[in-house]
Every structure is written in C-alpha cells, then in structure tokens.
Short mmCIF file of C-alpha atoms in Angstrom, two decimals:
data_model
loop_
_atom_site.label_atom_id
_atom_site.label_comp_id
_atom_site.label_asym_id
_atom_site.label_seq_id
_atom_site.Cartn_x
_atom_site.Cartn_y
_atom_site.Cartn_z
CA UNK A 441 -30.58 -1.94 32.13
CA UNK A 442 -32.77 0.12 29.79
CA UNK A 443 -33.63 0.04 26.09
CA UNK A 444 -32.01 2.97 24.29
CA UNK A 445 -33.15 4.78 21.16
CA UNK A 446 -31.06 3.65 18.20
CA UNK A 447 -30.11 6.34 15.65
CA UNK A 448 -30.11 5.34 11.96
CA UNK A 449 -26.71 4.13 10.79
CA UNK A 450 -25.58 3.83 7.19
CA UNK A 451 -22.97 1.14 6.48
CA UNK A 452 -21.13 0.17 3.31
CA UNK A 453 -20.35 -3.54 2.99
CA UNK A 454 -17.56 -4.70 0.72
CA UNK A 455 -16.88 -8.05 -0.96
CA UNK A 456 -13.35 -7.49 -2.30
CA UNK A 457 -11.82 -9.39 -5.20
CA UNK A 458 -9.17 -8.76 -7.86
CA UNK A 459 -11.62 -9.52 -10.71
CA UNK A 460 -14.89 -8.21 -9.21
CA UNK A 461 -15.40 -6.14 -6.07
CA UNK A 462 -18.94 -5.86 -4.74
CA UNK A 463 -20.31 -3.07 -2.57
CA UNK A 464 -23.66 -2.49 -0.89
CA UNK A 465 -24.95 0.38 1.23
CA UNK A 466 -27.63 -0.28 3.85
CA UNK A 467 -29.24 2.01 6.40
CA UNK A 468 -30.61 0.58 9.62
CA UNK A 469 -32.24 2.07 12.72
CA UNK A 470 -32.62 -1.07 14.81
CA UNK A 471 -36.12 -1.87 13.53
CA UNK A 472 -35.83 -1.77 9.79
CA UNK A 473 -33.16 -2.05 7.13
CA UNK A 474 -33.24 0.03 3.98
CA UNK A 475 -31.23 -0.73 0.82
CA UNK A 476 -29.52 2.48 -0.33
CA UNK A 477 -27.57 1.06 -3.27
CA UNK A 478 -25.29 -1.70 -4.46
CA UNK A 479 -23.04 -2.55 -7.35
CA UNK A 480 -20.10 -4.54 -8.66
CA UNK A 481 -16.81 -3.06 -9.84
CA UNK A 482 -15.65 -5.16 -12.80
CA UNK A 483 -11.87 -5.34 -13.20
CA UNK A 484 -10.87 -6.49 -16.70
CA UNK A 485 -8.05 -9.07 -16.75
CA UNK A 486 -6.24 -6.98 -19.41
CA UNK A 487 -5.76 -4.14 -16.88
CA UNK A 488 -2.35 -4.17 -15.16
CA UNK A 489 -2.77 -5.20 -11.53
CA UNK A 490 -1.84 -1.79 -10.05
CA UNK A 491 -4.47 -0.15 -12.30
CA UNK A 492 -7.09 -2.58 -10.97
CA UNK A 493 -6.26 -1.51 -7.40
CA UNK A 494 -6.64 2.12 -8.47
CA UNK A 495 -10.03 1.39 -10.09
CA UNK A 496 -11.27 -0.28 -6.85
CA UNK A 497 -9.99 2.65 -4.76
CA UNK A 498 -11.29 5.44 -7.03
CA UNK A 499 -14.71 3.86 -7.57
CA UNK A 500 -15.21 3.20 -3.84
CA UNK A 501 -14.11 6.77 -3.00
CA UNK A 502 -16.86 7.99 -5.41
CA UNK A 503 -19.49 5.62 -3.97
CA UNK A 504 -18.63 6.74 -0.40
CA UNK A 505 -18.69 10.41 -1.42
CA UNK A 506 -22.14 9.97 -3.05
CA UNK A 507 -23.76 7.82 -0.35
CA UNK A 508 -22.05 9.05 2.84
CA UNK A 509 -21.94 5.83 4.92
CA UNK A 510 -20.58 6.16 8.46
CA UNK A 511 -18.74 2.86 8.59
CA UNK A 512 -17.38 0.04 6.43
CA UNK A 513 -17.91 -3.69 6.99
CA UNK A 514 -15.73 -6.34 5.34
CA UNK A 515 -15.50 -10.10 5.66
CA UNK A 516 -12.44 -11.16 7.65
CA UNK A 517 -10.87 -13.71 5.32
CA UNK A 518 -8.86 -16.59 6.77
CA UNK A 519 -8.44 -18.82 3.78
CA UNK A 520 -7.99 -18.68 0.04
CA UNK A 521 -7.39 -21.26 -2.72
CA UNK A 522 -3.65 -20.77 -2.45
CA UNK A 523 -0.98 -18.24 -1.44
CA UNK A 524 -1.05 -16.52 -4.86
CA UNK A 525 -4.79 -15.90 -4.73
CA UNK A 526 -4.49 -14.82 -1.07
CA UNK A 527 -1.93 -12.20 -2.12
CA UNK A 528 -4.22 -10.90 -4.89
CA UNK A 529 -7.26 -10.88 -2.62
CA UNK A 530 -5.21 -9.14 0.09
CA UNK A 531 -4.23 -6.36 -2.33
CA UNK A 532 -7.84 -5.78 -3.47
CA UNK A 533 -8.97 -5.85 0.19
CA UNK A 534 -6.21 -3.35 1.07
CA UNK A 535 -7.37 -0.96 -1.68
CA UNK A 536 -10.99 -1.15 -0.46
CA UNK A 537 -10.05 -0.65 3.21
CA UNK A 538 -7.87 2.34 2.30
CA UNK A 539 -10.78 3.99 0.46
CA UNK A 540 -12.75 3.65 3.72
CA UNK A 541 -9.86 4.83 5.94
CA UNK A 542 -9.17 7.84 3.68
CA UNK A 543 -12.87 8.76 3.87
CA UNK A 544 -12.79 8.62 7.69
CA UNK A 545 -14.93 5.45 7.99
CA UNK A 546 -14.48 3.04 10.89
CA UNK A 547 -13.78 -0.53 9.79
CA UNK A 548 -15.65 -3.55 11.16
CA UNK A 549 -14.69 -7.10 10.25
CA UNK A 550 -16.88 -10.22 10.47
CA UNK A 551 -16.10 -13.87 9.80
CA UNK A 552 -18.03 -15.77 7.08
CA UNK A 553 -19.68 -17.70 9.93
CA UNK A 554 -20.95 -14.52 11.62
CA UNK A 555 -22.28 -13.15 8.30
CA UNK A 556 -24.16 -16.34 7.38
CA UNK A 557 -25.49 -16.61 10.94
CA UNK A 558 -26.78 -13.02 10.77
CA UNK A 559 -28.43 -13.40 7.35
CA UNK A 560 -29.64 -17.00 7.16
CA UNK A 561 -29.48 -17.92 10.85
CA UNK A 562 -27.16 -20.81 10.05
CA UNK A 563 -23.35 -20.44 9.92
CA UNK A 564 -22.81 -23.11 7.29
CA UNK A 565 -25.38 -21.75 4.79
CA UNK A 566 -24.42 -21.77 1.09
CA UNK A 567 -23.72 -18.68 -1.07
CA UNK A 568 -27.11 -19.16 -2.85
CA UNK A 569 -29.04 -19.14 0.43
CA UNK A 570 -27.37 -15.85 1.40
CA UNK A 571 -28.33 -14.41 -2.02
CA UNK A 572 -31.95 -15.58 -1.68
CA UNK A 573 -32.22 -14.12 1.81
CA UNK A 574 -30.84 -10.75 0.63
CA UNK A 575 -33.38 -10.79 -2.24
CA UNK A 576 -36.20 -11.58 0.22
CA UNK A 577 -35.02 -9.07 2.86
CA UNK A 578 -35.01 -6.14 0.45
CA UNK A 579 -38.02 -7.38 -1.59
CA UNK A 580 -35.98 -7.45 -4.82
CA UNK A 581 -37.63 -8.69 -8.03
CA UNK A 582 -34.64 -10.79 -9.08
CA UNK A 583 -31.31 -12.03 -7.73
CA UNK A 584 -28.44 -9.56 -7.45
CA UNK A 585 -24.93 -10.13 -8.76
CA UNK A 586 -23.31 -12.45 -6.15
CA UNK A 587 -20.57 -9.91 -5.27
CA UNK A 588 -23.09 -7.13 -4.60
CA UNK A 589 -25.26 -9.59 -2.66
CA UNK A 590 -22.30 -10.70 -0.46
CA UNK A 591 -21.39 -7.06 0.14
CA UNK A 592 -24.96 -6.31 1.27
CA UNK A 593 -24.82 -9.37 3.54
CA UNK A 594 -21.79 -8.07 5.44
CA UNK A 595 -23.40 -4.59 5.78
CA UNK A 596 -26.60 -6.20 7.15
CA UNK A 597 -24.50 -8.36 9.52
CA UNK A 598 -22.83 -5.22 10.86
CA UNK A 599 -26.11 -3.32 11.32
CA UNK A 600 -27.76 -6.28 13.07
CA UNK A 601 -24.76 -6.77 15.38
CA UNK A 602 -24.56 -3.04 16.13
CA UNK A 603 -28.31 -2.85 16.74
CA UNK A 604 -28.31 -5.80 19.20
CA UNK A 605 -25.38 -4.23 21.08
CA UNK A 606 -27.14 -0.84 21.27
CA UNK A 607 -30.42 -2.39 22.49
CA UNK A 608 -28.72 -3.97 25.46
CA UNK A 609 -26.44 -1.08 26.25
CA UNK A 610 -26.55 -0.01 29.92
CA UNK A 611 -27.71 3.56 30.40
CA UNK A 612 -27.48 5.82 33.41
CA UNK A 613 -30.79 6.55 35.14
CA UNK A 614 -31.70 10.24 34.87
CA UNK B 631 22.17 -0.59 -33.49
CA UNK B 632 23.59 2.40 -31.61
CA UNK B 633 24.26 3.33 -27.97
CA UNK B 634 21.80 5.95 -26.79
CA UNK B 635 22.20 8.60 -24.11
CA UNK B 636 20.41 7.55 -20.94
CA UNK B 637 18.63 10.28 -18.95
CA UNK B 638 18.79 10.06 -15.14
CA UNK B 639 15.87 8.14 -13.67
CA UNK B 640 14.76 8.23 -10.06
CA UNK B 641 13.04 5.09 -8.73
CA UNK B 642 11.48 4.25 -5.39
CA UNK B 643 11.83 0.62 -4.33
CA UNK B 644 9.43 -0.85 -1.78
CA UNK B 645 9.72 -3.84 0.54
CA UNK B 646 6.15 -4.09 1.87
CA UNK B 647 5.16 -5.76 5.13
CA UNK B 648 2.37 -5.42 7.68
CA UNK B 649 4.84 -4.83 10.57
CA UNK B 650 7.63 -2.95 8.72
CA UNK B 651 7.59 -1.48 5.22
CA UNK B 652 10.93 -0.44 3.76
CA UNK B 653 11.49 2.15 1.03
CA UNK B 654 14.56 3.33 -0.84
CA UNK B 655 15.01 6.00 -3.51
CA UNK B 656 17.83 5.64 -6.03
CA UNK B 657 18.77 7.76 -9.03
CA UNK B 658 20.62 6.19 -11.95
CA UNK B 659 21.80 7.48 -15.33
CA UNK B 660 23.17 4.25 -16.80
CA UNK B 661 26.72 4.78 -15.48
CA UNK B 662 26.29 5.50 -11.81
CA UNK B 663 23.75 4.98 -9.07
CA UNK B 664 23.10 7.56 -6.39
CA UNK B 665 21.30 6.88 -3.09
CA UNK B 666 18.70 9.61 -2.54
CA UNK B 667 17.19 8.29 0.68
CA UNK B 668 15.79 5.27 2.46
CA UNK B 669 13.80 4.37 5.54
CA UNK B 670 11.55 1.91 7.30
CA UNK B 671 7.93 2.56 8.27
CA UNK B 672 7.35 0.84 11.62
CA UNK B 673 3.77 -0.37 12.17
CA UNK B 674 3.06 -1.05 15.86
CA UNK B 675 1.12 -4.28 16.50
CA UNK B 676 -1.29 -2.32 18.75
CA UNK B 677 -2.52 -0.31 15.72
CA UNK B 678 -5.71 -1.70 14.14
CA UNK B 679 -4.90 -3.24 10.77
CA UNK B 680 -6.75 -0.63 8.68
CA UNK B 681 -4.77 2.12 10.47
CA UNK B 682 -1.53 0.36 9.59
CA UNK B 683 -2.53 0.42 5.91
CA UNK B 684 -3.27 4.14 6.21
CA UNK B 685 0.13 4.78 7.84
CA UNK B 686 1.90 2.95 4.97
CA UNK B 687 -0.12 4.88 2.37
CA UNK B 688 0.22 8.33 4.01
CA UNK B 689 3.95 7.97 4.75
CA UNK B 690 4.74 6.77 1.21
CA UNK B 691 2.65 9.62 -0.28
CA UNK B 692 4.85 12.04 1.74
CA UNK B 693 8.11 10.31 0.73
CA UNK B 694 7.06 10.39 -2.96
CA UNK B 695 6.02 14.06 -2.70
CA UNK B 696 9.37 14.99 -1.11
CA UNK B 697 11.64 12.92 -3.38
CA UNK B 698 9.74 12.92 -6.70
CA UNK B 699 10.63 9.47 -8.09
CA UNK B 700 9.34 8.68 -11.60
CA UNK B 701 8.56 5.03 -11.02
CA UNK B 702 8.03 2.42 -8.31
CA UNK B 703 9.65 -1.03 -8.14
CA UNK B 704 8.30 -3.83 -5.92
CA UNK B 705 9.20 -7.47 -5.52
CA UNK B 706 6.65 -9.75 -7.15
CA UNK B 707 5.84 -12.16 -4.31
CA UNK B 708 4.79 -15.71 -5.11
CA UNK B 709 4.96 -17.32 -1.73
CA UNK B 710 4.40 -16.61 1.92
CA UNK B 711 4.52 -18.66 5.13
CA UNK B 712 0.79 -19.35 4.90
CA UNK B 713 -2.48 -17.97 3.51
CA UNK B 714 -3.01 -15.65 6.50
CA UNK B 715 0.39 -14.00 6.16
CA UNK B 716 -0.11 -13.80 2.36
CA UNK B 717 -3.36 -11.89 2.96
CA UNK B 718 -1.64 -9.46 5.35
CA UNK B 719 1.33 -8.99 3.03
CA UNK B 720 -1.07 -8.49 0.10
CA UNK B 721 -2.91 -5.71 1.93
CA UNK B 722 0.34 -3.89 2.83
CA UNK B 723 1.54 -4.34 -0.76
CA UNK B 724 -1.79 -2.98 -2.05
CA UNK B 725 -1.47 0.14 0.15
CA UNK B 726 2.08 0.79 -1.12
CA UNK B 727 1.13 0.25 -4.78
CA UNK B 728 -1.86 2.59 -4.41
CA UNK B 729 0.40 5.35 -3.03
CA UNK B 730 2.47 4.96 -6.21
CA UNK B 731 -0.56 4.78 -8.53
CA UNK B 732 -2.19 7.83 -6.89
CA UNK B 733 1.10 9.75 -7.37
CA UNK B 734 1.17 8.85 -11.09
CA UNK B 735 4.14 6.44 -10.82
CA UNK B 736 4.51 3.49 -13.18
CA UNK B 737 4.84 0.16 -11.37
CA UNK B 738 7.57 -2.37 -12.18
CA UNK B 739 7.68 -5.80 -10.56
CA UNK B 740 10.68 -8.12 -10.25
CA UNK B 741 11.01 -11.62 -8.85
CA UNK B 742 13.34 -12.31 -5.87
CA UNK B 743 15.56 -14.18 -8.36
CA UNK B 744 15.86 -11.16 -10.67
CA UNK B 745 16.64 -8.84 -7.72
CA UNK B 746 19.36 -11.08 -6.26
CA UNK B 747 20.80 -11.65 -9.73
CA UNK B 748 20.97 -7.88 -10.32
CA UNK B 749 22.57 -7.08 -6.94
CA UNK B 750 24.78 -10.06 -6.09
CA UNK B 751 25.01 -11.70 -9.53
CA UNK B 752 23.61 -14.93 -8.10
CA UNK B 753 19.86 -15.66 -7.93
CA UNK B 754 20.09 -17.79 -4.80
CA UNK B 755 22.07 -15.29 -2.70
CA UNK B 756 21.04 -14.85 0.95
CA UNK B 757 19.42 -11.75 2.49
CA UNK B 758 22.73 -10.85 4.22
CA UNK B 759 24.66 -10.91 0.94
CA UNK B 760 22.11 -8.50 -0.59
CA UNK B 761 22.51 -6.21 2.46
CA UNK B 762 26.31 -6.31 2.23
CA UNK B 763 26.24 -5.55 -1.49
CA UNK B 764 23.90 -2.57 -0.95
CA UNK B 765 26.25 -1.30 1.79
CA UNK B 766 29.24 -1.69 -0.57
CA UNK B 767 27.45 -0.20 -3.60
CA UNK B 768 26.50 3.00 -1.80
CA UNK B 769 29.70 3.15 0.34
CA UNK B 770 27.70 3.09 3.59
CA UNK B 771 29.53 3.03 6.93
CA UNK B 772 27.26 0.42 8.48
CA UNK B 773 24.48 -1.98 7.48
CA UNK B 774 21.02 -0.58 6.81
CA UNK B 775 17.80 -1.88 8.34
CA UNK B 776 17.00 -5.05 6.28
CA UNK B 777 13.67 -3.65 5.02
CA UNK B 778 15.28 -0.44 3.73
CA UNK B 779 18.12 -2.49 2.23
CA UNK B 780 15.70 -4.82 0.41
CA UNK B 781 13.76 -1.80 -0.87
CA UNK B 782 16.97 -0.27 -2.25
CA UNK B 783 17.82 -3.62 -3.86
CA UNK B 784 14.59 -3.67 -5.89
CA UNK B 785 15.11 -0.02 -6.95
CA UNK B 786 18.69 -0.85 -8.08
CA UNK B 787 17.39 -3.94 -9.91
CA UNK B 788 14.91 -1.76 -11.81
CA UNK B 789 17.48 0.89 -12.72
CA UNK B 790 20.00 -1.74 -13.90
CA UNK B 791 17.36 -3.52 -15.98
CA UNK B 792 16.11 -0.24 -17.44
CA UNK B 793 19.65 0.91 -18.20
CA UNK B 794 20.59 -2.33 -20.00
CA UNK B 795 17.43 -2.08 -22.09
CA UNK B 796 18.13 1.57 -22.98
CA UNK B 797 21.74 0.86 -23.96
CA UNK B 798 20.71 -1.69 -26.52
CA UNK B 799 17.70 0.19 -27.83
CA UNK B 800 17.57 0.53 -31.60
CA UNK B 801 17.72 4.15 -32.75
CA UNK B 802 17.01 5.65 -36.14
CA UNK B 803 20.07 6.87 -38.05
CA UNK B 804 20.01 10.64 -38.51
#
C-alpha cells in the first residue's frame, strides 16, 4: 500500500429544483479545495414548465463549457414533500443530469447524509450549518444563496470522497 | 362563426418511463388520422441511470429529426406508486420534454382522463381498452407494445382536441 499523487480534479455540484437550481464548481487536489464559481438559476413561475427545463439545461451547458469540470455530483434524493413535487424535482434533476451527460461528464450521486457528513462531520446537520461551513471553508465574506451553497457542498463531498479513495489506492511497486 | 380549413398537423406523443419510453407519431388534418410511426425505447436496468436519460434524449432527438413532428404531447402525471418512482418517472419525462424543447416543438399536456375520454369516450377506461381502440383506429393487425400504444393515444388526444378547437374558431368575414 502506497500513497499516490492526486491530480487536481474539477467537479460541478448541482442542487436541482424547478424554481431555483444551484450550481457550484470546485477544484481539489487532495490537499486543498479551490472555489471556481457558483450561482443560482432562477426559474420564474410564469415560465411554462418545459421552458424551465430548457433554461436549466442551456444555462448548465454554458457553465460547463466555460468552466470545464470533469465530473458532476448531485444529491441522490429519496424523498420529497409529495408525489407532485417529486415529479417536478425529478424533471429538473433530469435536465441537469442530461446537461452533464451531453457534455461527457461522469455522474456521481451522494445521499444527504454523506454530504452533511463530509461538510459538517455530522450526518444530521441542518441546512444552515452546511451553509456556514461552506462560507468558512472558502473564506467567503457573507453567506451564499442556499441553492449555490448546497451545490458547492455536494461538489466538496465528491472531491473529499474521491481524494480519500485515491490516497488509499493500492499501487504496483516499480 | 364559420368552419375553417384545418392544415395537417404532425404530433409526437410520448409515454415516458425509466425502463421503457414509448413514442408515437400521428398526422391529422381534422378529418382523418394517419399513423406515421411508433416505437418503444428499452432501457436496460444494468445501464446507469444518467445513461438511460441520455438514451431517451438521443433516441427521441433522432426520431424527431427523421419524422419532423410540429408538436409534442405528453400525459400530465399527478400520481405515482411512491416518491421514489415519481422521481425516476420525472427524470425520464424531463429527458423526453427536453428533446422536444431542443427540437423547437411546442409541448401540450393532457390528463389521463382527457386521453381516455378522447380515445375510448370514457374517462375511466382501462389500459387494454385504450390499446384495442388504437389498434382499431389505425387498422393494425395485432396489438402494439403498451408503451407505444399509450404514446399514440396522447398524440391522438392532442390532434382531436386541436381539431375541435380549430373547427369552432371564429374567423373574420371577408
């Protein structure tokens, strides 16, 4: 068992929603994490639903084209308020995942528990604690929009998980 | 009030699902309906979920490119077995709608009640009755795959609804 050099990886995290979809791009090399950019796609209620999906897809295609992440990380959702909101969330999530798939990104999914554990160190942490930790981690002067903050959290979760795996990877002796 | 000439319209109907997605293209001019084509996109369970969404999207983009429909009709779903299946259905539905939106098609949504009413004349008709009526309507020699049949049903529902609206449209006197 040997420590291996970890190349920098750039991940885009997504917090999908039919009213607001957050995204956050983070680069990590196993020792440090660097915030590349983040934002929230606002989806006005007056927009027909199919147009909202197109806005999510088009905007994420642009963000991916501009920032060139290598992979996409999304929260694996298991519950929603009700079936109707699950359907809406599923459609927004589908549009985001397709933007990643059509840009050749590999998809990684993490449960809310794994994300909170990776950011706060406690799987039952509240949304505010995750936001505060993201603010602290990237030395931000103020809190981010919650959707952008949650998107950064899933990107950080992926980079931390990937980095721990790479550190313990078995390598052949020369 | 005057009857107006109704130009032929070609619609693609979609029956989305994360294991099978049906599609059916129908052309209607107000008097007759013509079956252009139909099929079912099979999505093997071994495929990662994001790849399944990409298969739905890519295959529908091809079908739309080959058959040039002007609009897309999809059932407006309000319930599912549970939240998890609603999320999966939502993602498949989102991929199908995006293929339509990215091909410039207008989206029309109909409830299960409206579709059954339009095909069988009875909103509480069973799935088999819809299949039999589709088989009868297009003079098919055998039953279609249920997903393709349901997709044709929503396309027929749209063309019938559109045609009734056009027939009763007010026109200016010359």
